[in-house]
C-alpha positions as semicolon CSV with decimal commas, in nm:
position;residue;x (nm);y (nm);z (nm)
1;M;1,502;-3,744;-5,876
2;T;1,694;-3,629;-6,178
3;T;1,911;-3,323;-6,140
4;S;2,112;-3,138;-6,400
5;A;2,422;-3,303;-6,255
6;S;2,285;-3,645;-6,345
7;L;2,206;-3,559;-6,708
8;P;2,405;-3,743;-6,972
9;T;2,697;-3,548;-7,112
10;E;2,556;-3,556;-7,466
11;S;2,282;-3,319;-7,348
12;A;2,545;-3,055;-7,267
13;P;2,533;-2,742;-7,482
14;S;2,761;-2,701;-7,781
15;T;2,992;-2,474;-7,579
16;A;3,074;-2,767;-7,350
17;G;3,387;-2,758;-7,144
18;T;3,292;-2,604;-6,813
19;V;2,982;-2,594;-6,601
20;I;2,983;-2,215;-6,630
21;N;2,973;-2,239;-7,011
22;R;2,669;-2,465;-6,972
23;L;2,501;-2,214;-6,741
24;V;2,570;-1,923;-6,976
25;E;2,421;-2,122;-7,263
26;A;2,115;-2,199;-7,052
27;N;2,083;-1,827;-6,982
28;R;2,082;-1,750;-7,354
29;A;1,793;-1,993;-7,400
30;Y;1,614;-1,838;-7,101
31;A;1,664;-1,484;-7,234
32;E;1,509;-1,575;-7,572
33;G;1,172;-1,620;-7,403
34;F;1,225;-1,360;-7,131
35;S;0,978;-1,081;-7,087
36;D;1,045;-0,808;-6,832
37;P;0,784;-0,865;-6,560
38;G;0,803;-0,497;-6,466
39;M;0,864;-0,575;-6,101
40;D;1,009;-0,349;-5,839
41;A;1,305;-0,462;-5,626
42;K;1,076;-0,449;-5,321
43;P;0,943;-0,796;-5,242
44;V;0,566;-0,825;-5,276
45;L;0,526;-1,022;-4,951
46;H;0,763;-0,794;-4,754
47;V;0,956;-1,097;-4,631
48;A;1,324;-1,190;-4,628
49;V;1,425;-1,557;-4,624
50;V;1,760;-1,646;-4,468
51;A;1,859;-2,001;-4,554
52;C;2,143;-2,242;-4,604
53;M;2,306;-2,257;-4,946
54;D;2,255;-2,637;-4,958
55;A;2,163;-2,741;-5,312
56;R;1,884;-2,967;-5,182
57;L;1,675;-2,668;-5,070
58;D;1,444;-2,533;-5,339
59;L;1,314;-2,250;-5,126
60;H;1,065;-2,107;-5,370
61;K;0,895;-2,441;-5,418
62;A;0,920;-2,543;-5,052
63;L;0,764;-2,216;-4,934
64;G;0,519;-2,164;-5,221
65;L;0,694;-1,848;-5,335
66;Q;0,687;-1,684;-5,675
67;L;0,935;-1,452;-5,844
68;G;0,924;-1,116;-5,669
69;D;0,771;-1,242;-5,344
70;C;1,079;-1,227;-5,119
71;H;1,441;-1,145;-5,070
72;T;1,652;-1,459;-5,039
73;I;1,979;-1,449;-4,844
74;R;2,180;-1,770;-4,844
75;N;2,509;-1,884;-4,695
76;A;2,668;-2,192;-4,546
77;G;2,435;-2,302;-4,267
78;G;2,189;-2,015;-4,309
79;V;2,376;-1,856;-4,020
80;V;2,303;-1,495;-3,925
81;T;2,645;-1,337;-3,979
82;D;2,741;-0,971;-4,005
83;D;2,688;-0,990;-4,381
84;V;2,340;-1,136;-4,336
85;I;2,262;-0,848;-4,099
86;R;2,390;-0,607;-4,364
87;S;2,159;-0,761;-4,624
88;L;1,861;-0,770;-4,386
89;T;1,919;-0,407;-4,290
90;I;1,914;-0,301;-4,655
91;S;1,615;-0,528;-4,719
92;Q;1,418;-0,369;-4,436
93;R;1,528;-0,008;-4,442
94;A;1,555;0,046;-4,818
95;L;1,322;-0,215;-4,965
96;G;1,039;-0,254;-4,717
97;T;1,060;-0,606;-4,578
98;R;0,900;-0,654;-4,237
99;S;0,923;-1,030;-4,172
100;V;1,219;-1,267;-4,152
101;I;1,202;-1,644;-4,189
102;L;1,513;-1,846;-4,106
103;V;1,547;-2,188;-4,270
104;H;1,816;-2,430;-4,156
105;H;1,796;-2,800;-4,249
106;T;1,869;-3,154;-4,143
107;G;2,201;-3,305;-4,245
108;C;2,379;-2,971;-4,277
109;G;2,748;-2,985;-4,362
110;L;2,826;-2,736;-4,085
111;E;2,732;-3,003;-3,831
112;S;3,043;-3,197;-3,933
113;L;3,287;-2,905;-3,923
114;T;3,457;-2,725;-3,637
115;E;3,655;-2,405;-3,606
116;D;3,958;-2,627;-3,678
117;F;3,860;-2,573;-4,042
118;R;3,993;-2,216;-4,009
119;H;4,314;-2,337;-3,847
120;D;4,366;-2,590;-4,126
121;L;4,318;-2,314;-4,384
122;E;4,567;-2,096;-4,203
123;E;4,826;-2,374;-4,208
124;E;4,761;-2,442;-4,576
125;V;4,763;-2,087;-4,713
126;G;4,956;-1,899;-4,445
127;Q;4,676;-1,663;-4,357
128;R;4,389;-1,701;-4,112
129;P;4,042;-1,630;-4,252
130;A;3,879;-1,321;-4,101
131;W;3,547;-1,506;-4,078
132;A;3,423;-1,769;-3,836
133;V;3,311;-2,107;-3,964
134;E;2,996;-2,085;-3,747
135;A;2,986;-2,465;-3,720
136;F;2,727;-2,618;-3,491
137;R;2,626;-2,955;-3,346
138;D;2,260;-2,881;-3,267
139;V;2,060;-2,738;-3,557
140;D;1,769;-2,635;-3,331
141;Q;2,001;-2,438;-3,106
142;D;2,164;-2,272;-3,407
143;V;1,822;-2,162;-3,533
144;R;1,750;-2,015;-3,187
145;Q;2,083;-1,833;-3,191
146;S;2,013;-1,696;-3,539
147;M;1,666;-1,576;-3,433
148;Q;1,822;-1,404;-3,131
149;R;2,083;-1,232;-3,349
150;V;1,808;-1,090;-3,571
151;R;1,574;-0,994;-3,286
152;T;1,842;-0,805;-3,093
153;N;2,022;-0,627;-3,375
154;P;1,991;-0,248;-3,344
155;F;2,010;-0,188;-3,721
156;L;1,696;-0,388;-3,796
157;L;1,366;-0,203;-3,778
158;H;1,131;-0,502;-3,777
159;T;1,215;-0,778;-3,531
160;D;0,871;-0,877;-3,408
161;D;0,797;-1,123;-3,693
162;V;1,108;-1,342;-3,693
163;R;1,054;-1,716;-3,705
164;G;1,293;-2,006;-3,744
165;F;1,252;-2,350;-3,898
166;V;1,440;-2,669;-3,978
167;F;1,369;-2,812;-4,324
168;D;1,379;-3,191;-4,335
169;V;1,570;-3,284;-4,652
170;H;1,402;-3,628;-4,658
171;T;1,037;-3,525;-4,615
172;G;1,036;-3,164;-4,736
173;L;0,856;-3,052;-4,420
174;L;0,942;-2,752;-4,206
175;R;0,960;-2,790;-3,829
176;E;0,925;-2,466;-3,636
177;I;1,178;-2,388;-3,365
178;G;1,060;-2,184;-3,069
179;P;1,275;-1,910;-2,923
180;A;1,506;-1,980;-2,631
181;S;1,325;-1,984;-2,296
């Protein structure tokens, strides 16, 4: 598979120098053919997707989604943190989503970290991060924990259609994870 990272450097835009310059140039090309689709901020399918930020996950393609279908909330591990709850609360209460799909994946970088990462940062910069790493060893259990965090949060209106999955980065298939017994 060819990615933009594997493209030869001679294909870089004339404003070469940084990746961000390349992205801004790509946006200019995109904007030349852009036509306002006239969409509302409310997702057509009334669904919010919470997923890992891993670059191997093309969520729209993997889930058959089109522009405007969903809200997408991504972070390291696809973990349901306070900020994810904030986004889901706004998504549900202000923008009409009713379903939540959680997508973790195989080979996640958080499986190789521990909370020692925070301690190492504190030693390096002299200040402890206010956030937890949310590292995990068992991706299935982390999906269950994330589902439980969504289902029991008092700020969320719609917690009856919350499902969790593990995306296999080698096959592209989703494997559903049942709730904790």
